[in-house]
PDB file of C-alpha atoms in Angstrom:
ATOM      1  CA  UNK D   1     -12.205  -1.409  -8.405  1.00  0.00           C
ATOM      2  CA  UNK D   2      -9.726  -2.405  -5.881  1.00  0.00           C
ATOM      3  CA  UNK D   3      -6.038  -2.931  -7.313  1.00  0.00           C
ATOM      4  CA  UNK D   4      -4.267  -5.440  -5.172  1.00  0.00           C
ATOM      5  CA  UNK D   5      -0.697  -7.022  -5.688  1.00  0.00           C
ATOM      6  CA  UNK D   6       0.706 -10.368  -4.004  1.00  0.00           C
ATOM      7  CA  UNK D   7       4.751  -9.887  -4.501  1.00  0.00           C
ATOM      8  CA  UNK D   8       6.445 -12.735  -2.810  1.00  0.00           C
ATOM      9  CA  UNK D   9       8.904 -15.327  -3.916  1.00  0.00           C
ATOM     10  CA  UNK D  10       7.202 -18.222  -2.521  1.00  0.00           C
ATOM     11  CA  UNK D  11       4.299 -19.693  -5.021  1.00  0.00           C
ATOM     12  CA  UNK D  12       2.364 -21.374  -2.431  1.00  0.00           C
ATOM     13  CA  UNK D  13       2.176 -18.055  -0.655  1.00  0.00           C
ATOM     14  CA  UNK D  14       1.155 -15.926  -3.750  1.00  0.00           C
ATOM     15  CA  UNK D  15      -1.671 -18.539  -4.811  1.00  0.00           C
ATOM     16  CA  UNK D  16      -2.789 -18.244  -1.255  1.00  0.00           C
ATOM     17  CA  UNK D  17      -3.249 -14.563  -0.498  1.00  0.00           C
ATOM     18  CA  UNK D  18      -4.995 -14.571  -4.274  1.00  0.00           C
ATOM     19  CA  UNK D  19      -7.630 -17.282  -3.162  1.00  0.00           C
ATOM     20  CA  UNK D  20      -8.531 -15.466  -0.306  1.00  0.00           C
ATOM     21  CA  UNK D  21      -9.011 -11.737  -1.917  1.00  0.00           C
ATOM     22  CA  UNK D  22     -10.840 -13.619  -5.020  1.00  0.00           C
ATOM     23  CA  UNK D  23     -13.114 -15.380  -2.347  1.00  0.00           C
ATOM     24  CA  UNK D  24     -13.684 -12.272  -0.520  1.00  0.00           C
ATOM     25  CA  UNK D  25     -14.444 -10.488  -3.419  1.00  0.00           C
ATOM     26  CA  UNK D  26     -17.185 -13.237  -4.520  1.00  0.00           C
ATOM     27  CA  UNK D  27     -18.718 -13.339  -1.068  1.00  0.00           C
ATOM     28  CA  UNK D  28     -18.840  -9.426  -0.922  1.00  0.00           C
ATOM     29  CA  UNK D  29     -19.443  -8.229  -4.474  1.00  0.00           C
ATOM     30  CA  UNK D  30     -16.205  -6.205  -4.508  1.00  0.00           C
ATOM     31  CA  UNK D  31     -14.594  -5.733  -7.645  1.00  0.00           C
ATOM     32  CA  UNK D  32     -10.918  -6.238  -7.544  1.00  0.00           C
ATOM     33  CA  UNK D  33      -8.045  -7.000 -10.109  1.00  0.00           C
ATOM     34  CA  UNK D  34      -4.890  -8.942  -8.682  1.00  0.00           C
ATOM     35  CA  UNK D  35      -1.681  -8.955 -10.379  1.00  0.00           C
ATOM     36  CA  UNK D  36       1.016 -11.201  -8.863  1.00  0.00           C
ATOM     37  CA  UNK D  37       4.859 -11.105  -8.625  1.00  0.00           C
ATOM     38  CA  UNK D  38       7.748 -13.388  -7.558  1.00  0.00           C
ATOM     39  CA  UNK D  39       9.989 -10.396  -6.750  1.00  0.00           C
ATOM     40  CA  UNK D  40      10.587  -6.920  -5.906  1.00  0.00           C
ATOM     41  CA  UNK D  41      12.852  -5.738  -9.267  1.00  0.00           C
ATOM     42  CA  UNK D  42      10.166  -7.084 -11.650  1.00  0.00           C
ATOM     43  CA  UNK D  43       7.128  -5.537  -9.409  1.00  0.00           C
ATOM     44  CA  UNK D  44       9.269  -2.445  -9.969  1.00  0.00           C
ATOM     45  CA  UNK D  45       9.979  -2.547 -13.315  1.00  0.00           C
ATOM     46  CA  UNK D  46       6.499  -3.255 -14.317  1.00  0.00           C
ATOM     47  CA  UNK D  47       4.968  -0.375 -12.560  1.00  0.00           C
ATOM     48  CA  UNK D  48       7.950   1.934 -14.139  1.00  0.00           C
ATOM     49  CA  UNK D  49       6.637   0.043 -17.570  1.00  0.00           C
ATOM     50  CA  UNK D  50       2.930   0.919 -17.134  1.00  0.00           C
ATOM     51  CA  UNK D  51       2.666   4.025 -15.092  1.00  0.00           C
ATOM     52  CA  UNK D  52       0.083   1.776 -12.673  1.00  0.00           C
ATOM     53  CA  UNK D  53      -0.094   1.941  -8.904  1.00  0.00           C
ATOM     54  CA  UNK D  54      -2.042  -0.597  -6.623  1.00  0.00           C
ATOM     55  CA  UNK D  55      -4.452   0.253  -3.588  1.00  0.00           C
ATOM     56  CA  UNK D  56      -2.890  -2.632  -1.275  1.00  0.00           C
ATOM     57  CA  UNK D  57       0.504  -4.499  -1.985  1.00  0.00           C
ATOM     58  CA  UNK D  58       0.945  -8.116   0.270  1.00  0.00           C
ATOM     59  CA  UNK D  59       4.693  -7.703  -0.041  1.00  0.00           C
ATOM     60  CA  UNK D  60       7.425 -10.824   1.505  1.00  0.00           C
ATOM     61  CA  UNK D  61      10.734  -9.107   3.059  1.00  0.00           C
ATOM     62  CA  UNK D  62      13.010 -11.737   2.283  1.00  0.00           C
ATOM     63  CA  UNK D  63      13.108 -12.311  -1.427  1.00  0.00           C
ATOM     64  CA  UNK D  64      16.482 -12.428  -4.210  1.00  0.00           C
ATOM     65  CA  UNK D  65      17.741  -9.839  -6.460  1.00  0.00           C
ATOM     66  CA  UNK D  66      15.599  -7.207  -4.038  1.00  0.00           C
ATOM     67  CA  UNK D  67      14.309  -7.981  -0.964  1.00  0.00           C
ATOM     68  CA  UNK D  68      10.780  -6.797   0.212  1.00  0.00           C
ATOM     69  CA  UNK D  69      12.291  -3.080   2.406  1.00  0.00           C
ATOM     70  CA  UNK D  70      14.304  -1.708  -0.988  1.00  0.00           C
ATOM     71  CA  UNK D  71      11.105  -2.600  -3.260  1.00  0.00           C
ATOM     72  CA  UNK D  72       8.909  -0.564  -1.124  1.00  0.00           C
ATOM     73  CA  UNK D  73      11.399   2.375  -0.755  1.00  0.00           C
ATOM     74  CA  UNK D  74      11.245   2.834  -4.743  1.00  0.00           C
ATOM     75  CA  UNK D  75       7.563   2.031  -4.568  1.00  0.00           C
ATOM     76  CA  UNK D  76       6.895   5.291  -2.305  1.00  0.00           C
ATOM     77  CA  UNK D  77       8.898   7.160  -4.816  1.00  0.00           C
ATOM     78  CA  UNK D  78       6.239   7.529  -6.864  1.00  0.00           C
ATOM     79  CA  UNK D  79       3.169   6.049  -4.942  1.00  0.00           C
ATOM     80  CA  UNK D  80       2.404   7.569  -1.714  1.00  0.00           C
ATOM     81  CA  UNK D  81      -0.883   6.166  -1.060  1.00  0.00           C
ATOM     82  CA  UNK D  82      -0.468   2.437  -1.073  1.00  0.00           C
ATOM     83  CA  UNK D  83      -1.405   0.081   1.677  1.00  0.00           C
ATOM     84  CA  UNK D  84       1.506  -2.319   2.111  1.00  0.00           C
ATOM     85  CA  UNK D  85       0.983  -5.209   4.177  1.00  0.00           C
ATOM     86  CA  UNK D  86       3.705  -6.994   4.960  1.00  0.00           C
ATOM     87  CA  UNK D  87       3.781 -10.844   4.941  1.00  0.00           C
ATOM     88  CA  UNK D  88       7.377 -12.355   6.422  1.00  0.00           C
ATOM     89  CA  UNK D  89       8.442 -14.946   8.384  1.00  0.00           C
ATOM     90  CA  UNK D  90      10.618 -13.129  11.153  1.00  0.00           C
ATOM     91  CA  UNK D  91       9.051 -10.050  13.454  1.00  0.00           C
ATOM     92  CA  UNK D  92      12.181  -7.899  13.918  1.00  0.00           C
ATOM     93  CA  UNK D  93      11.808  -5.894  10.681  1.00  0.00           C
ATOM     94  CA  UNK D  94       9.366  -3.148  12.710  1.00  0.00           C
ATOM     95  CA  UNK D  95      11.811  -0.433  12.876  1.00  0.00           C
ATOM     96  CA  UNK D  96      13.765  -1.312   9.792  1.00  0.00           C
ATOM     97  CA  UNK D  97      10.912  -0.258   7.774  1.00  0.00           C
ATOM     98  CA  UNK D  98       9.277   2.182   9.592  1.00  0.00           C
ATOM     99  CA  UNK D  99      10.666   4.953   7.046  1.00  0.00           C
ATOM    100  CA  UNK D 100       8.301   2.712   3.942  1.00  0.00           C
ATOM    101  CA  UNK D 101       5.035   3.628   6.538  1.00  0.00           C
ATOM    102  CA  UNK D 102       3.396  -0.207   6.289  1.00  0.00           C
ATOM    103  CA  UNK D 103       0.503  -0.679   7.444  1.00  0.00           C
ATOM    104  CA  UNK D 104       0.579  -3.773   8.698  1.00  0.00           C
ATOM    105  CA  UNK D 105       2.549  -7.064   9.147  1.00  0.00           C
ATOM    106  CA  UNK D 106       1.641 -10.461   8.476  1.00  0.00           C
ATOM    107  CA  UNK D 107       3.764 -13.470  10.256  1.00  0.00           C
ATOM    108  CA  UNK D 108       4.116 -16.845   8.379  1.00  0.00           C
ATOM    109  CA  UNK D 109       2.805 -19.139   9.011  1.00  0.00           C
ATOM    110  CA  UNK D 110      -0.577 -17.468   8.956  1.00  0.00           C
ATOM    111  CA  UNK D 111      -4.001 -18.355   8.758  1.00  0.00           C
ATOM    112  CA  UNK D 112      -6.239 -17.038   6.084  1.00  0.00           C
ATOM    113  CA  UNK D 113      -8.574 -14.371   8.025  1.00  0.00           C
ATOM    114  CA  UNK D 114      -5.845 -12.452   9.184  1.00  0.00           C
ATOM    115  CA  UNK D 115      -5.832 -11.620   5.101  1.00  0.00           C
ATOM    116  CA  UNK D 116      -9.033 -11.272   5.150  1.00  0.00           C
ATOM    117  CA  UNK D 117      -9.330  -9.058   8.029  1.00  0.00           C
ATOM    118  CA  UNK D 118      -6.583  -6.699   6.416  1.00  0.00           C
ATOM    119  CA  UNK D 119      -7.896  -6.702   3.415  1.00  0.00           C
ATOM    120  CA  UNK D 120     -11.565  -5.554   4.712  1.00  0.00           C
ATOM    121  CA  UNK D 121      -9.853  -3.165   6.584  1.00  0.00           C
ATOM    122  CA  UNK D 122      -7.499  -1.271   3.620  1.00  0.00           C
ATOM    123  CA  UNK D 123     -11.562  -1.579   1.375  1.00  0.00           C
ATOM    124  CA  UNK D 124     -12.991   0.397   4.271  1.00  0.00           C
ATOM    125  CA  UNK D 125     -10.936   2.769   4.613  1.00  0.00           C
ATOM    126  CA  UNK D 126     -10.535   3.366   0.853  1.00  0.00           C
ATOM    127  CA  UNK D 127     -14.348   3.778   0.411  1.00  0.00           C
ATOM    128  CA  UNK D 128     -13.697   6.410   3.648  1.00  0.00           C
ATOM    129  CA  UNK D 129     -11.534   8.475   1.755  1.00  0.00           C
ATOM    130  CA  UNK D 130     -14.768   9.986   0.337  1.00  0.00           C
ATOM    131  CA  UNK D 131     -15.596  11.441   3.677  1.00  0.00           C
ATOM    132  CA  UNK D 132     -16.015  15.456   3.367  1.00  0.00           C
ATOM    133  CA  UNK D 133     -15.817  18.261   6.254  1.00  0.00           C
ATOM    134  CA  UNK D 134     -17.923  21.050   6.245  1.00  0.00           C
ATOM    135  CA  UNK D 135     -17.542  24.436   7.150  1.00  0.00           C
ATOM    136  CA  UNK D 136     -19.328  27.981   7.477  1.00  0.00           C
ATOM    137  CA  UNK D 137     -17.316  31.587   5.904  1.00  0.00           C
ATOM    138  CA  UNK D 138     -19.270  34.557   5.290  1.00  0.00           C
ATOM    139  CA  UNK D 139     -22.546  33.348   4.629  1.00  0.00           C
ATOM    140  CA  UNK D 140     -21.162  30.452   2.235  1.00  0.00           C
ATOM    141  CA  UNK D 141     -21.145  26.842   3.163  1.00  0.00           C
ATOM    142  CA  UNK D 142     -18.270  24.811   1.527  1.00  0.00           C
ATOM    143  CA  UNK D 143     -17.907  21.530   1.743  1.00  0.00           C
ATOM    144  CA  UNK D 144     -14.024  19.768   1.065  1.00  0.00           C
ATOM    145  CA  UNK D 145     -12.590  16.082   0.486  1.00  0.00           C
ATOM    146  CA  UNK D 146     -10.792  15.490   3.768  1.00  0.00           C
ATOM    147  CA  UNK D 147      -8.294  13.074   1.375  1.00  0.00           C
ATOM    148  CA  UNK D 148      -7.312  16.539  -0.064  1.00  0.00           C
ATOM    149  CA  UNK D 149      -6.703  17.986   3.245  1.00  0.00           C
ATOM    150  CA  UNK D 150      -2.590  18.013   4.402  1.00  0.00           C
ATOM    151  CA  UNK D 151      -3.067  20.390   6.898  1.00  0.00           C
ATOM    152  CA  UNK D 152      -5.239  22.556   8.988  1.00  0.00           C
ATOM    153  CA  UNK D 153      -3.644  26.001  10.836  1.00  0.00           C
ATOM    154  CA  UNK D 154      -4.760  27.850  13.171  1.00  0.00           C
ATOM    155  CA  UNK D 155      -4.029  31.675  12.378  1.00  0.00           C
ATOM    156  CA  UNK D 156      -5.396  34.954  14.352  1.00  0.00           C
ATOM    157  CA  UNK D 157      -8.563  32.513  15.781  1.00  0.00           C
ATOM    158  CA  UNK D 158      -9.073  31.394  12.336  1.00  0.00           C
ATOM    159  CA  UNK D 159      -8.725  27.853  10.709  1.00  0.00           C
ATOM    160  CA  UNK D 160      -6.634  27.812   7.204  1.00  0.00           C
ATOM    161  CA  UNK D 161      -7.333  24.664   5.216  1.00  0.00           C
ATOM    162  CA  UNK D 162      -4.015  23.519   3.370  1.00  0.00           C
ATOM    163  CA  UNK D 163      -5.184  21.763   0.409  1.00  0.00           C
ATOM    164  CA  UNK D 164      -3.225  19.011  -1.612  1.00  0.00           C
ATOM    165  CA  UNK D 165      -3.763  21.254  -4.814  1.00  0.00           C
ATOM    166  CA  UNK D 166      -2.271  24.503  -3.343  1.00  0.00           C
ATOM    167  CA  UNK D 167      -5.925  25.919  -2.745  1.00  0.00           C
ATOM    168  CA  UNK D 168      -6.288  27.407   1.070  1.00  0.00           C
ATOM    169  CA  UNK D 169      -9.870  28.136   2.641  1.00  0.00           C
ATOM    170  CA  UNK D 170     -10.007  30.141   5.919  1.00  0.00           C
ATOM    171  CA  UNK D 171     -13.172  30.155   8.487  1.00  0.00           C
ATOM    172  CA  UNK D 172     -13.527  31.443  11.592  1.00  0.00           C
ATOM    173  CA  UNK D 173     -13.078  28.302  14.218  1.00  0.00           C
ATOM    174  CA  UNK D 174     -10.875  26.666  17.030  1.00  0.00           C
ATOM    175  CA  UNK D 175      -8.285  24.216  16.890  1.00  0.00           C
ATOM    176  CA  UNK D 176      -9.621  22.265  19.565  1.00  0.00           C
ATOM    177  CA  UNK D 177     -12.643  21.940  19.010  1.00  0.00           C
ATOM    178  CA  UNK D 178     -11.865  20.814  15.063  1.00  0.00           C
ATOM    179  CA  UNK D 179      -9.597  18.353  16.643  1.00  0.00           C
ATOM    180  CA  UNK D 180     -12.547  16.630  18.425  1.00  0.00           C
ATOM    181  CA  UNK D 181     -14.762  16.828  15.060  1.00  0.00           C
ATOM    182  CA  UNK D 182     -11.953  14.757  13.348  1.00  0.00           C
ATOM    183  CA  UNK D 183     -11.571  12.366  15.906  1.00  0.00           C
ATOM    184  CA  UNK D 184     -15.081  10.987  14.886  1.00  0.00           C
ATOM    185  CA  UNK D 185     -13.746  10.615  11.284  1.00  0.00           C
ATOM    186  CA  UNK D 186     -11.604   7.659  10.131  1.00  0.00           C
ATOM    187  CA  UNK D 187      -9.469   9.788   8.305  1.00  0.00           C
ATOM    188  CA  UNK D 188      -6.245  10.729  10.580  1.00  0.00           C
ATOM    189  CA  UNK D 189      -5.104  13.542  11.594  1.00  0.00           C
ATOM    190  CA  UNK D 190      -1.499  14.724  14.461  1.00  0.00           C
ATOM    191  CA  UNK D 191      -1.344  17.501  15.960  1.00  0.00           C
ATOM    192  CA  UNK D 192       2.109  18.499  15.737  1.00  0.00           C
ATOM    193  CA  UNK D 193       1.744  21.774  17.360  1.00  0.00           C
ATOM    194  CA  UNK D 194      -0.807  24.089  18.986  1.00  0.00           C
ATOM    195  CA  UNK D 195      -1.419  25.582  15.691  1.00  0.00           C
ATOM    196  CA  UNK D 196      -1.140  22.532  13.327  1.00  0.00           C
ATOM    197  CA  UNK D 197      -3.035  19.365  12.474  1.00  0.00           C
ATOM    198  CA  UNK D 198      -1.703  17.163   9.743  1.00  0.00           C
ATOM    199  CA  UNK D 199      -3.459  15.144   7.531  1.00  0.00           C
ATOM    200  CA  UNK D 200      -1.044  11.451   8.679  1.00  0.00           C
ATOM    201  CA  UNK D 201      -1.494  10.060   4.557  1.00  0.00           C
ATOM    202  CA  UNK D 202       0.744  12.566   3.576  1.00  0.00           C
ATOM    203  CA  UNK D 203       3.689  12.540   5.530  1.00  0.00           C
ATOM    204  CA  UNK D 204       6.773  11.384   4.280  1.00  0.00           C
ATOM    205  CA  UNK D 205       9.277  11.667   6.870  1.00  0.00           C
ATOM    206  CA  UNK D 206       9.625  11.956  10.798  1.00  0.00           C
ATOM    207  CA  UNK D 207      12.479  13.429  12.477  1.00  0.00           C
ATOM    208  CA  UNK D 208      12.676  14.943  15.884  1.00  0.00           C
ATOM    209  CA  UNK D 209      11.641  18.576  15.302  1.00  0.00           C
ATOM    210  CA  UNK D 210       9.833  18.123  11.943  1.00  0.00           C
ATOM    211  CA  UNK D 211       7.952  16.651   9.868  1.00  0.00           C
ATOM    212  CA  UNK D 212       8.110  16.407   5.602  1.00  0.00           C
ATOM    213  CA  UNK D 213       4.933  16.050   3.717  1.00  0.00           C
ATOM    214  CA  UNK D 214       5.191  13.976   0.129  1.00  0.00           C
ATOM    215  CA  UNK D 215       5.423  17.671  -1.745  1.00  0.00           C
ATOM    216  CA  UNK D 216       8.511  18.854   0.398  1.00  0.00           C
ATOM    217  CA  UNK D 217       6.975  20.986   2.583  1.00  0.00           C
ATOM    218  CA  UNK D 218       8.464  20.838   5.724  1.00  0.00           C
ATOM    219  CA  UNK D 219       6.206  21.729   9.129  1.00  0.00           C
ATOM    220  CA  UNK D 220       7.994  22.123  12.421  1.00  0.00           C
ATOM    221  CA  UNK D 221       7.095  19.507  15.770  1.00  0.00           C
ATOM    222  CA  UNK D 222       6.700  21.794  19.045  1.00  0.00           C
ATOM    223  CA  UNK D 223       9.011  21.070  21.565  1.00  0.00           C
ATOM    224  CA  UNK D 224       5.958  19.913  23.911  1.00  0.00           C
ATOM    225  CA  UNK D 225       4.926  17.459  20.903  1.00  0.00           C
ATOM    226  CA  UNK D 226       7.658  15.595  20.219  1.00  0.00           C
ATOM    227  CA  UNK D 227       8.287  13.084  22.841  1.00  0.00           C
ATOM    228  CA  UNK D 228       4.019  12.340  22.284  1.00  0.00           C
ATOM    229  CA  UNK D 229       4.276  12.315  18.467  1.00  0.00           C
ATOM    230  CA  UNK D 230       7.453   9.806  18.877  1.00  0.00           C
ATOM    231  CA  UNK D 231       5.626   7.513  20.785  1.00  0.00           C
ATOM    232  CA  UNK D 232       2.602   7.715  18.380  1.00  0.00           C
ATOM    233  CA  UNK D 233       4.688   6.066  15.403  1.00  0.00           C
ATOM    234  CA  UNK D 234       6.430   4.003  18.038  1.00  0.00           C
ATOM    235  CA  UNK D 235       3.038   2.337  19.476  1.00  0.00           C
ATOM    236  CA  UNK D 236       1.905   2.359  15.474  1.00  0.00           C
ATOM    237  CA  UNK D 237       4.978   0.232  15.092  1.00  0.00           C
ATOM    238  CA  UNK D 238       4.557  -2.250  18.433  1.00  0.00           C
ATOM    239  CA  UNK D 239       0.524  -2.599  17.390  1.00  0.00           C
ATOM    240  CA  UNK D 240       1.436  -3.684  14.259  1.00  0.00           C
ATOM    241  CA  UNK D 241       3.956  -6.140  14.832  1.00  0.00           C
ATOM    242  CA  UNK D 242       1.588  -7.132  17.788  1.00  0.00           C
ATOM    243  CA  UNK D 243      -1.143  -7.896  15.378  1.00  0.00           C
ATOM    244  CA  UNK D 244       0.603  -9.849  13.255  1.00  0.00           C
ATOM    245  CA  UNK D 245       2.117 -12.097  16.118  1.00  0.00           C
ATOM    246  CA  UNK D 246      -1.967 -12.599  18.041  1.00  0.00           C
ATOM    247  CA  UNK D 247      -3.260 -13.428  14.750  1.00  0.00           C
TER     248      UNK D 247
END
């Protein structure tokens, strides 16, 4: 089941975005459960309440009491893995909430398959996150989530597998050549450094020399990285905005 929540202060909006993901859930046989709110505190609140989480939030910027960039800051405290799509009527909030990692934006006015193109989207790549890598040590074949995956290092022509759960694997392989096996997954992964890919879900923060994953762990940028891994989140900013605007 797909967990999906409209949060915007404007009902016409809200009843919208629900007709559309009940439709497409009719038409596709995709179960889903929608729960709507008319503002950020009480989205907050209510997830504090339950201990839930949602796969994909449609969330408005502007909004009273807590606007739409402070409600996804406390979201991300304690739910990494949501797809937040953001639906707003001005396009010069890019940057502002880069740090909240949206995945897309939404301009009103809008027409309805730009929601439903989003929302196929976020479904596909949630049923991707089943995808599994394979690998060869010692005889043994193992075969790993690559959800659980934050990082893969390269160490002494060997690959280390960093899993989510603390548990490392280590097989004999090149960085290079794993990088071109992942590219044909949809699951991403950035090199940060000649020795380092990093699984893009789980990191928190960007700054100029380093990165910080959603346990802590910090994982330093190469100097020959940065300026290309700052214009990776910058282009994932422009496309978004970009999207939103075409469509």
């Amino acid at each position: 089941m797909i967990k999906v929540c409209v949060c915007d202060d404007d009902v016409t909006i809200v009843d919208r975005i629900n007709s559309v993901i009940d439709d497409l859930s009719k038409s596709n046989n995709i179960k889903t459960k929608v729960d709507v709110f008319y503002d950020g505190k009480t989205l907050i609140q209510n997830l504090e309440k339950n201990n839930s989480y949602y796969d994909v939030l449609f969330l408005d910027i502007e909004m009273n009491d807590m606007d739409g960039i402070e409600t996804a800051r406390q979201l991300r405290l304690r739910d990494e893995q949501v797809y937040i799509i953001y639906v707003t009527s001005h396009e010069n909030y890019a940057i502002e909430t880069f740090s909240v990692r949206p995945y897309q934006f939404v301009l009103k006015p809008f027409d309805d398959k730009v929601i439903e193109k989003y929302f196929m989207d976020v479904y596909e790549k949630i049923l991707s996150c089943d995808e599994s890598y394979g690998f060869k040590h010692k005889g043994t074949y193992y075969k790993i989530l690559l959800k659980d995956v934050k990082y893969f290092e390269s160490k002494n022509r060997s690959i280390v597998i960093h899993m989510v759960d603390g548990t490392t694997y280590e097989y004999y392989d090149i960085l290079d050549k794993l990088e071109k096996k992942l590219s044909m997954f949809k699951m991403d992964f950035l090199r940060i450094h000649k020795s380092m890919l990093v699984n893009t879900r789980y990191i928190t923060k960007k700054r100029y020399d380093q990165i910080e994953l959603m346990d802590g762990e910090k994982l330093m940028i190469s100097q020959l990285k940065r300026k290309e891994i700052n214009e990776y989140y910058i282009k994932n900013a422009e496309e978004m905005m970009r999207n939103g605007i075409n469509n």
